[in-house]
Tab-separated table of C-alpha atoms in Angstrom:
chain	number	residue	atom	x	y	z
A	1	MET	CA	0.000	0.000	0.000
A	2	LYS	CA	2.789	2.347	0.938
A	3	ARG	CA	4.595	1.477	-2.278
A	4	LEU	CA	1.474	2.252	-4.359
A	5	SER	CA	1.030	5.602	-2.632
A	6	TYR	CA	4.677	6.390	-3.279
A	7	LEU	CA	4.325	5.562	-6.978
A	8	LEU	CA	1.212	7.740	-7.298
A	9	LEU	CA	3.026	10.624	-5.626
A	10	MET	CA	5.960	10.297	-8.013
A	11	VAL	CA	3.631	10.360	-11.027
A	12	LEU	CA	1.978	13.532	-9.727
A	13	VAL	CA	5.290	15.263	-9.096
A	14	SER	CA	6.552	14.257	-12.546
A	15	SER	CA	3.424	15.691	-14.114
A	16	LEU	CA	3.869	18.963	-12.280
A	17	VAL	CA	7.513	19.142	-13.368
A	18	LEU	CA	6.516	18.572	-16.971
A	19	ILE	CA	3.806	21.238	-16.844
A	20	SER	CA	5.926	23.825	-15.040
A	21	GLY	CA	8.776	23.125	-17.378
A	22	CYS	CA	6.887	24.025	-20.580
A	23	LYS	CA	8.755	26.531	-22.676
A	24	PRO	CA	6.864	29.670	-23.862
A	25	GLU	CA	7.079	28.553	-27.465
A	26	GLU	CA	5.393	25.302	-26.493
A	27	LEU	CA	2.366	27.130	-25.048
A	28	GLU	CA	-0.618	28.120	-27.162
A	29	LEU	CA	-0.040	31.423	-28.922
A	30	LEU	CA	-1.754	34.526	-27.600
A	31	THR	CA	-4.055	35.844	-30.353
A	32	ILE	CA	-6.350	38.784	-31.035
A	33	THR	CA	-10.082	38.204	-30.907
A	34	GLU	CA	-11.278	41.798	-31.343
A	35	ILE	CA	-10.009	45.359	-31.886
A	36	LYS	CA	-12.420	48.264	-31.729
A	37	ALA	CA	-12.230	52.053	-31.609
A	38	GLU	CA	-14.705	53.824	-29.361
A	39	GLY	CA	-15.354	57.576	-29.421
A	40	THR	CA	-17.572	60.357	-30.731
A	41	ASP	CA	-18.816	60.301	-34.302
A	42	LEU	CA	-17.602	63.461	-36.045
A	43	GLN	CA	-20.824	63.955	-37.996
A	44	THR	CA	-23.558	62.945	-35.558
A	45	GLY	CA	-21.873	63.738	-32.253
A	46	ASN	CA	-23.072	60.363	-30.924
A	47	PRO	CA	-20.960	57.608	-29.324
A	48	VAL	CA	-19.734	55.070	-31.872
A	49	SER	CA	-17.757	51.828	-31.879
A	50	LEU	CA	-15.886	50.717	-35.020
A	51	ASP	CA	-14.230	47.407	-35.867
A	52	LEU	CA	-10.481	47.763	-36.533
A	53	ASN	CA	-9.943	44.032	-36.960
A	54	GLY	CA	-11.749	43.564	-40.277
A	55	ALA	CA	-10.403	42.462	-43.623
A	56	THR	CA	-10.247	46.079	-44.854
A	57	ALA	CA	-8.988	49.237	-43.167
A	58	ALA	CA	-11.615	51.034	-41.128
A	59	THR	CA	-12.612	54.599	-42.062
A	60	ASP	CA	-14.178	57.497	-40.159
A	61	VAL	CA	-12.524	56.457	-36.900
A	62	PRO	CA	-13.425	59.009	-34.182
A	63	LEU	CA	-10.808	61.641	-33.477
A	64	ASP	CA	-11.143	61.033	-29.720
A	65	ALA	CA	-10.991	57.260	-30.111
A	66	LYS	CA	-9.851	54.824	-27.470
A	67	ILE	CA	-8.591	51.587	-29.009
A	68	ILE	CA	-9.612	48.441	-27.163
A	69	VAL	CA	-7.866	45.159	-27.963
A	70	THR	CA	-9.335	41.873	-26.724
A	71	PHE	CA	-6.986	38.856	-26.617
A	72	SER	CA	-7.663	35.136	-26.481
A	73	ARG	CA	-6.609	35.012	-22.830
A	74	ASP	CA	-5.136	37.184	-20.102
A	75	VAL	CA	-2.191	39.441	-20.987
A	76	ASP	CA	0.922	39.838	-18.870
A	77	ALA	CA	0.329	43.373	-17.538
A	78	ALA	CA	4.075	44.051	-17.517
A	79	SER	CA	4.123	43.698	-21.313
A	80	ALA	CA	1.194	46.093	-21.813
A	81	THR	CA	3.334	49.193	-22.374
A	82	SER	CA	3.508	52.009	-24.892
A	83	ALA	CA	6.682	50.389	-26.234
A	84	ASN	CA	4.699	47.316	-27.268
A	85	PHE	CA	1.453	49.023	-28.371
A	86	THR	CA	2.393	51.839	-30.745
A	87	LEU	CA	0.363	54.178	-32.939
A	88	ALA	CA	1.853	56.121	-35.821
A	89	GLU	CA	0.785	58.449	-38.617
A	90	GLY	CA	3.423	57.853	-41.267
A	91	ALA	CA	6.768	58.523	-39.595
A	92	ASN	CA	5.103	60.455	-36.772
A	93	MET	CA	4.628	58.537	-33.558
A	94	VAL	CA	1.508	59.249	-31.504
A	95	THR	CA	2.001	59.351	-27.741
A	96	VAL	CA	-0.370	56.893	-26.068
A	97	SER	CA	-1.246	55.555	-22.642
A	98	VAL	CA	-1.725	51.781	-22.273
A	99	SER	CA	-3.535	49.796	-19.588
A	100	ALA	CA	-4.390	46.104	-19.211
A	101	ALA	CA	-7.163	44.284	-17.361
A	102	GLY	CA	-7.325	40.544	-17.848
A	103	ASN	CA	-7.467	39.838	-21.574
A	104	ILE	CA	-8.296	43.449	-22.543
A	105	VAL	CA	-5.776	46.187	-23.337
A	106	THR	CA	-6.867	49.820	-23.796
A	107	ILE	CA	-4.759	52.247	-25.834
A	108	THR	CA	-5.569	55.925	-25.348
A	109	PRO	CA	-3.896	58.584	-27.543
A	110	ASP	CA	-2.791	61.573	-25.475
A	111	GLU	CA	-4.244	63.944	-28.115
A	112	ASP	CA	-7.049	63.712	-30.637
A	113	LEU	CA	-6.220	62.129	-33.982
A	114	SER	CA	-5.788	64.438	-36.974
A	115	ARG	CA	-8.596	64.514	-39.479
A	116	GLY	CA	-8.455	62.336	-42.552
A	117	LEU	CA	-5.017	60.850	-41.905
A	118	VAL	CA	-4.017	57.182	-42.050
A	119	TYR	CA	-2.801	55.596	-38.818
A	120	THR	CA	-1.038	52.302	-38.128
A	121	LEU	CA	-1.442	50.381	-34.885
A	122	THR	CA	1.419	47.968	-34.172
A	123	LEU	CA	1.251	45.237	-31.554
A	124	SER	CA	4.788	44.028	-30.799
A	125	SER	CA	5.932	40.424	-30.474
A	126	ASN	CA	7.154	41.401	-26.992
A	127	ILE	CA	3.581	41.179	-25.755
A	128	LYS	CA	3.131	38.093	-23.559
A	129	ALA	CA	0.244	36.099	-22.220
A	130	GLY	CA	-0.151	35.854	-18.463
A	131	ASP	CA	1.014	32.215	-18.629
A	132	GLY	CA	4.081	33.217	-20.659
A	133	GLY	CA	2.663	32.359	-24.065
A	134	LEU	CA	4.068	34.257	-27.051
A	135	PHE	CA	2.396	36.652	-29.451
A	136	ASN	CA	3.128	37.213	-33.128
A	137	GLN	CA	3.506	40.877	-34.097
A	138	ALA	CA	0.422	42.373	-35.776
A	139	THR	CA	-0.489	45.667	-37.427
A	140	ARG	CA	-3.785	47.319	-38.286
A	141	THR	CA	-4.344	50.485	-40.339
A	142	PHE	CA	-7.302	52.853	-40.258
A	143	ASN	CA	-8.388	56.303	-41.436
A	144	ALA	CA	-9.319	59.015	-38.974
A	145	ALA	CA	-12.634	60.743	-39.597
A	146	GLY	CA	-12.888	64.014	-41.481
A	147	ARG	CA	-10.958	65.644	-44.285
A	148	ALA	CA	-7.185	65.800	-44.292
A	149	GLU	CA	-5.706	69.287	-44.141
A	150	VAL	CA	-5.157	70.918	-47.525
A	151	THR	CA	-1.756	72.318	-48.494
A	152	PRO	CA	-2.683	75.517	-50.337
A	153	PRO	CA	-0.911	76.987	-53.364
A	154	GLN	CA	1.880	79.360	-52.292
A	155	SER	CA	1.769	77.779	-48.838
A	156	SER	CA	5.083	79.405	-47.883
A	157	ASN	CA	3.333	82.780	-48.191
A	158	GLN	CA	0.411	81.856	-45.964
A	159	LYS	CA	0.438	84.142	-42.917
A	160	ALA	CA	-2.460	82.686	-40.930
A	161	TYR	CA	-5.006	79.883	-41.167
A	162	TRP	CA	-8.096	79.486	-39.015
A	163	LYS	CA	-9.583	76.009	-39.348
A	164	PHE	CA	-12.388	76.756	-36.853
A	165	ASP	CA	-12.350	73.109	-35.786
A	166	GLY	CA	-13.780	73.846	-32.358
A	167	SER	CA	-11.644	76.932	-31.714
A	168	SER	CA	-10.262	80.114	-33.278
A	169	ALA	CA	-6.641	78.994	-32.983
A	170	ASP	CA	-4.299	79.846	-35.853
A	171	GLY	CA	-3.309	76.541	-37.435
A	172	ILE	CA	0.098	77.750	-38.632
A	173	GLY	CA	1.155	80.676	-36.448
A	174	SER	CA	0.412	82.922	-33.487
A	175	TYR	CA	-2.741	84.741	-34.595
A	176	ASN	CA	-4.978	83.013	-32.065
A	177	GLY	CA	-8.428	84.352	-31.302
A	178	THR	CA	-10.675	85.148	-28.360
A	179	ASP	CA	-14.307	84.074	-28.827
A	180	ILE	CA	-17.375	85.987	-27.689
A	181	SER	CA	-20.701	84.097	-28.046
A	182	VAL	CA	-19.393	81.978	-30.933
A	183	ASP	CA	-20.607	78.418	-31.413
A	184	TYR	CA	-18.905	75.667	-33.392
A	185	GLY	CA	-21.237	73.631	-35.543
A	186	GLU	CA	-21.569	71.666	-38.750
A	187	ASP	CA	-19.174	72.423	-41.594
A	188	ARG	CA	-19.819	71.967	-45.318
A	189	PHE	CA	-18.995	68.247	-45.004
A	190	GLY	CA	-21.462	67.653	-42.176
A	191	ASN	CA	-18.767	67.378	-39.488
A	192	GLN	CA	-19.818	68.644	-36.073
A	193	GLY	CA	-17.862	71.325	-34.210
A	194	SER	CA	-15.986	72.227	-37.387
A	195	ALA	CA	-17.112	75.742	-38.370
A	196	ALA	CA	-17.570	79.009	-36.426
A	197	TYR	CA	-21.187	80.182	-36.137
A	198	PHE	CA	-22.080	83.841	-35.476
A	199	ASP	CA	-25.496	84.838	-34.103
A	200	GLY	CA	-25.855	88.228	-35.854
A	201	ASP	CA	-26.172	90.044	-32.502
A	202	VAL	CA	-22.967	89.921	-30.441
A	203	SER	CA	-20.806	87.076	-31.795
A	204	ILE	CA	-17.238	88.124	-32.501
A	205	ILE	CA	-13.757	86.593	-32.636
A	206	GLU	CA	-10.852	88.966	-31.993
A	207	ILE	CA	-7.305	88.303	-33.190
A	208	PRO	CA	-4.509	90.508	-31.759
A	209	ASN	CA	-2.127	92.307	-34.138
A	210	GLY	CA	-4.377	91.958	-37.165
A	211	ASP	CA	-2.753	95.064	-38.667
A	212	GLN	CA	0.376	92.989	-39.281
A	213	LEU	CA	-1.537	90.819	-41.751
A	214	LEU	CA	-1.937	93.615	-44.331
A	215	THR	CA	0.812	93.544	-46.949
A	216	ASP	CA	1.705	94.780	-50.451
A	217	ASN	CA	0.482	91.597	-52.112
A	218	TRP	CA	-2.504	90.190	-50.304
A	219	THR	CA	-5.097	87.430	-50.440
A	220	VAL	CA	-7.900	86.475	-48.081
A	221	SER	CA	-9.690	83.177	-48.719
A	222	PHE	CA	-12.630	81.897	-46.683
A	223	TRP	CA	-15.713	79.687	-46.719
A	224	ILE	CA	-18.932	81.382	-45.691
A	225	ARG	CA	-22.514	80.367	-45.082
A	226	LEU	CA	-24.606	83.513	-44.863
A	227	ASP	CA	-27.923	83.457	-43.000
A	228	SER	CA	-30.171	86.380	-43.899
A	229	VAL	CA	-33.294	85.012	-42.208
A	230	GLY	CA	-34.496	87.387	-39.506
A	231	HIS	CA	-31.389	89.548	-39.808
A	232	LYS	CA	-31.623	93.315	-39.919
A	233	GLY	CA	-29.295	95.229	-42.231
A	234	GLY	CA	-26.057	94.037	-43.693
A	235	HIS	CA	-23.268	91.761	-42.546
A	236	PHE	CA	-19.773	92.880	-41.509
A	237	VAL	CA	-17.995	89.563	-42.054
A	238	MET	CA	-14.499	90.546	-40.894
A	239	GLY	CA	-12.199	93.518	-40.597
A	240	VAL	CA	-9.297	95.372	-38.999
A	241	GLY	CA	-10.038	98.960	-37.951
A	242	ASP	CA	-12.786	99.360	-40.601
A	243	LEU	CA	-11.722	102.239	-42.948
A	244	TYR	CA	-8.226	102.350	-41.463
A	245	GLY	CA	-7.374	98.762	-42.364
A	246	PHE	CA	-9.897	96.648	-44.234
A	247	PHE	CA	-13.284	95.043	-43.900
A	248	VAL	CA	-15.525	92.672	-45.845
A	249	GLU	CA	-19.217	93.505	-45.976
A	250	ILE	CA	-22.258	91.871	-47.545
A	251	GLN	CA	-24.988	94.459	-47.894
A	252	GLY	CA	-28.541	93.970	-46.690
A	253	GLY	CA	-30.643	92.230	-49.279
A	254	MET	CA	-27.358	91.105	-50.849
A	255	GLY	CA	-27.363	94.082	-53.174
A	256	GLY	CA	-23.596	94.000	-53.163
A	257	LEU	CA	-20.464	92.645	-51.577
A	258	LYS	CA	-17.406	94.752	-50.905
A	259	HIS	CA	-13.882	94.661	-49.653
A	260	THR	CA	-13.013	98.106	-48.315
A	261	GLY	CA	-9.269	98.576	-47.936
A	262	ARG	CA	-6.713	101.144	-46.835
A	263	TYR	CA	-4.142	101.373	-49.621
A	264	LYS	CA	-0.681	102.919	-49.440
A	265	LYS	CA	0.705	104.973	-52.327
A	266	SER	CA	4.154	105.450	-53.736
A	267	ASP	CA	4.206	109.015	-52.304
A	268	ALA	CA	3.857	107.594	-48.743
A	269	THR	CA	0.230	108.721	-48.350
A	270	THR	CA	-2.712	106.343	-47.930
A	271	THR	CA	-6.236	106.240	-49.288
A	272	VAL	CA	-9.343	104.152	-48.754
A	273	ASN	CA	-11.255	102.530	-51.590
A	274	ASP	CA	-14.139	100.093	-51.981
A	275	PHE	CA	-13.830	96.984	-54.084
A	276	PHE	CA	-17.553	96.771	-54.766
A	277	VAL	CA	-19.061	93.714	-56.445
A	278	ASN	CA	-22.723	93.463	-57.423
A	279	GLY	CA	-22.614	91.105	-60.404
A	280	ASP	CA	-24.278	93.503	-62.849
A	281	GLY	CA	-21.808	92.720	-65.629
A	282	LYS	CA	-20.821	96.374	-66.104
A	283	SER	CA	-17.198	97.331	-66.651
A	284	GLY	CA	-15.523	100.662	-67.334
A	285	SER	CA	-16.200	100.158	-71.027
A	286	ASN	CA	-19.958	99.564	-70.790
A	287	GLY	CA	-21.311	101.882	-68.113
A	288	GLY	CA	-19.575	100.640	-64.983
A	289	TRP	CA	-16.962	102.269	-62.780
A	290	VAL	CA	-13.855	103.241	-64.736
A	291	GLY	CA	-11.634	100.911	-62.717
A	292	VAL	CA	-13.696	97.789	-63.422
A	293	GLU	CA	-11.906	95.754	-66.069
A	294	TYR	CA	-14.302	92.797	-65.879
A	295	GLU	CA	-17.457	91.930	-63.960
A	296	LYS	CA	-19.529	88.805	-64.461
A	297	ASP	CA	-23.247	89.274	-65.008
A	298	LEU	CA	-25.034	87.300	-62.273
A	299	SER	CA	-28.489	88.760	-62.897
A	300	THR	CA	-29.707	85.824	-64.955
A	301	THR	CA	-28.784	83.300	-62.242
A	302	GLY	CA	-30.290	84.977	-59.185
A	303	GLY	CA	-27.502	87.396	-58.276
A	304	LEU	CA	-25.227	87.166	-55.266
A	305	GLY	CA	-28.019	85.834	-53.071
A	306	ALA	CA	-28.304	82.665	-55.146
A	307	LEU	CA	-24.626	81.971	-54.487
A	308	LEU	CA	-24.356	83.016	-50.842
A	309	ASP	CA	-27.601	82.851	-48.884
A	310	ARG	CA	-27.910	79.777	-46.662
A	311	LYS	CA	-25.374	77.756	-48.614
A	312	TRP	CA	-21.630	77.305	-48.353
A	313	ALA	CA	-19.537	79.371	-50.763
A	314	HIS	CA	-15.808	79.947	-51.201
A	315	LEU	CA	-14.824	83.644	-51.408
A	316	VAL	CA	-11.387	84.991	-52.327
A	317	PHE	CA	-10.174	88.611	-52.528
A	318	VAL	CA	-6.782	89.270	-54.113
A	319	TYR	CA	-4.717	92.448	-54.427
A	320	ASP	CA	-1.721	92.177	-56.768
A	321	GLY	CA	0.808	94.952	-56.127
A	322	ALA	CA	2.848	94.098	-59.219
A	323	THR	CA	-0.070	94.851	-61.557
A	324	ASN	CA	-2.109	97.166	-59.291
A	325	LYS	CA	-5.135	94.970	-59.917
A	326	ARG	CA	-7.557	93.300	-57.558
A	327	HIS	CA	-9.693	90.237	-58.156
A	328	PHE	CA	-12.719	88.644	-56.522
A	329	TYR	CA	-13.716	84.972	-56.889
A	330	ILE	CA	-16.709	82.899	-55.813
A	331	ASN	CA	-16.354	79.111	-55.859
A	332	GLY	CA	-13.177	79.309	-57.918
A	333	GLU	CA	-14.714	81.521	-60.619
A	334	LEU	CA	-13.567	85.069	-61.350
A	335	ILE	CA	-16.430	87.486	-60.661
A	336	GLU	CA	-14.665	90.857	-60.949
A	337	THR	CA	-11.292	92.387	-61.751
A	338	ASP	CA	-10.487	96.039	-61.026
A	339	ASN	CA	-7.549	97.695	-62.782
A	340	LEU	CA	-6.652	100.571	-60.481
A	341	ASN	CA	-4.232	101.988	-63.069
A	342	ASN	CA	-7.339	103.207	-64.898
A	343	ALA	CA	-8.715	105.116	-61.888
A	344	ALA	CA	-7.480	108.618	-61.112
A	345	GLY	CA	-5.761	108.804	-57.720
A	346	LEU	CA	-5.376	105.034	-57.489
A	347	ASP	CA	-2.763	104.489	-60.184
A	348	ASN	CA	0.174	104.749	-57.776
A	349	ILE	CA	-1.037	102.301	-55.127
A	350	THR	CA	1.593	99.853	-53.892
A	351	GLY	CA	-0.276	97.663	-51.399
A	352	LEU	CA	-2.657	97.282	-48.476
A	353	THR	CA	-1.789	98.794	-45.110
A	354	PHE	CA	-3.095	99.898	-41.725
A	355	ASP	CA	-3.034	103.654	-41.092
A	356	ASP	CA	-4.979	105.323	-38.289
A	357	SER	CA	-3.165	108.675	-38.528
A	358	GLY	CA	-6.314	110.417	-39.746
A	359	ALA	CA	-8.628	109.001	-37.116
A	360	GLY	CA	-8.709	112.109	-34.958
A	361	THR	CA	-10.121	111.374	-31.491
A	362	ASP	CA	-11.399	107.953	-32.507
A	363	VAL	CA	-9.720	104.879	-31.090
A	364	ILE	CA	-8.841	102.440	-33.876
A	365	GLY	CA	-8.074	98.936	-32.625
A	366	LYS	CA	-5.530	96.836	-34.480
A	367	GLY	CA	-7.205	93.486	-33.837
A	368	LEU	CA	-8.655	91.420	-36.651
A	369	ALA	CA	-12.323	90.756	-35.979
A	370	PHE	CA	-14.435	87.950	-37.388
A	371	GLY	CA	-18.129	88.771	-37.129
A	372	PHE	CA	-17.751	92.567	-37.298
A	373	ASN	CA	-15.696	95.182	-39.155
A	374	HIS	CA	-13.450	96.055	-36.210
A	375	ASP	CA	-12.541	94.862	-32.726
A	376	ARG	CA	-14.396	96.069	-29.651
A	377	THR	CA	-11.786	98.702	-28.717
A	378	THR	CA	-12.526	100.681	-31.894
A	379	THR	CA	-14.785	103.723	-31.437
A	380	HIS	CA	-15.017	104.782	-35.088
A	381	TRP	CA	-18.658	104.698	-36.257
A	382	SER	CA	-19.774	104.155	-32.647
A	383	ASN	CA	-22.401	106.881	-33.162
A	384	GLU	CA	-23.845	105.029	-36.144
A	385	PRO	CA	-26.542	102.430	-35.417
A	386	TRP	CA	-25.098	100.117	-38.052
A	387	GLY	CA	-21.464	100.551	-36.932
A	388	ASN	CA	-21.679	100.354	-33.137
A	389	TYR	CA	-20.754	96.872	-31.947
A	390	ASN	CA	-22.849	97.309	-28.797
A	391	ASN	CA	-26.003	97.768	-30.865
A	392	VAL	CA	-27.475	94.323	-31.571
A	393	ASP	CA	-29.149	95.790	-34.673
A	394	ALA	CA	-25.798	96.859	-36.135
A	395	ASN	CA	-24.351	95.043	-39.135
A	396	HIS	CA	-23.208	92.026	-37.135
A	397	PHE	CA	-22.479	88.972	-39.234
A	398	LYS	CA	-25.020	86.173	-39.056
A	399	GLY	CA	-23.837	82.866	-40.439
A	400	ALA	CA	-20.773	80.654	-40.395
A	401	LEU	CA	-17.107	80.865	-41.384
A	402	ASP	CA	-14.643	78.082	-42.059
A	403	ASP	CA	-11.111	77.500	-43.407
A	404	THR	CA	-10.041	81.156	-43.488
A	405	ARG	CA	-6.582	81.920	-44.849
A	406	ILE	CA	-4.560	85.122	-45.286
A	407	PHE	CA	-1.547	85.225	-47.604
A	408	ASN	CA	1.103	87.913	-48.074
A	409	ALA	CA	0.971	87.037	-51.769
A	410	ALA	CA	-1.390	87.500	-54.679
A	411	LEU	CA	-2.853	84.127	-55.597
A	412	SER	CA	-3.329	83.670	-59.327
A	413	GLY	CA	-6.585	82.565	-60.893
A	414	THR	CA	-5.114	79.076	-61.265
A	415	ASP	CA	-4.123	79.100	-57.579
A	416	VAL	CA	-7.636	80.074	-56.529
A	417	GLN	CA	-9.214	77.350	-58.653
A	418	GLU	CA	-6.802	74.767	-57.231
A	419	LEU	CA	-7.537	75.849	-53.659
A	420	TYR	CA	-11.275	75.721	-54.255
A	421	ASN	CA	-11.073	72.250	-55.828
A	422	ASP	CA	-8.946	70.957	-52.931
A	423	GLU	CA	-11.109	72.448	-50.207
A	424	LYS	CA	-14.533	71.724	-51.623
């Protein structure tokens, strides 16, 4: 009996030795059973969960996604590190935090993903199962939601770029804004929180040092969705110091659109002039202002309102110091060209500038304003009901702005068409 018990004990010990002596490569491999990305859908604003483990690369992955990997069995927590679970966009590594609980590992990017870019998730072969089992390296690719950022023509001459993706930060420099009663809503692609919305009463974004953005060669490009419903008067879309810098205005009833600018001359003086566009087709040779070289006739297609009211449109103003001409485009198409060489007193203009020397007792702020023609420190026109920011019935802008760019260069017609095609 004792001998039988001894033999049984030896068999048990031998079995335990064999089991405990298994090499990692002899254990069943650790495998992936599921990978999903959880976050907020960019278009609906609702929570969403997407499969990253399918046969094809996932698209529209939320920008605030957490990536959750489920394994076939428990993971060794010591191997669940950011060295073994990496996320990259091309050659750019994304900083992530990694945590493990049983057979689930959660990977959390420290910052939101960038819109429209392709990311690669790599799971290293250094990952181990809790029992020591090995894992074969794996990768998964996916596309972040939204549209990838456009590189504009003459990008080296771009001075500022406001994406309005949830804030008024300058995407390329230091011209960052302060928001007053501005909401961020749906852009032209249906993405939430991706365009700046102005209420037509008090909404304004103020950018310090806006006077520094006015140069000899100059282009402003922006997407706009005008809302005339229930709005009194016209719309001051943007400006620096109104007549002492520049402003963009859409008149009430959309009878015209103008870019009013302060221009410097070769004799060191400055003058103000309106680049007025109404789409009547009249140039200096057929009854229009002498400086108009070309204006498209929009009367047969509903005028400016048909292009701008309650729909997204791409607007570009250009001043070319080399030719002393200015151009205005809607949706990539040339609408008007003014040749200032043909206008008395404007033939020696050399560029746009800011000059408040003639303001008298008025205070002229140097901030760039979106939503009005000047910042709130400016007192010029404060006695006018349409020009006083504190009057809710003034010409406050009602509508939305998106993808606004300022260049210290004159974009060509080809450049404007390319930018429109890329951004639309």
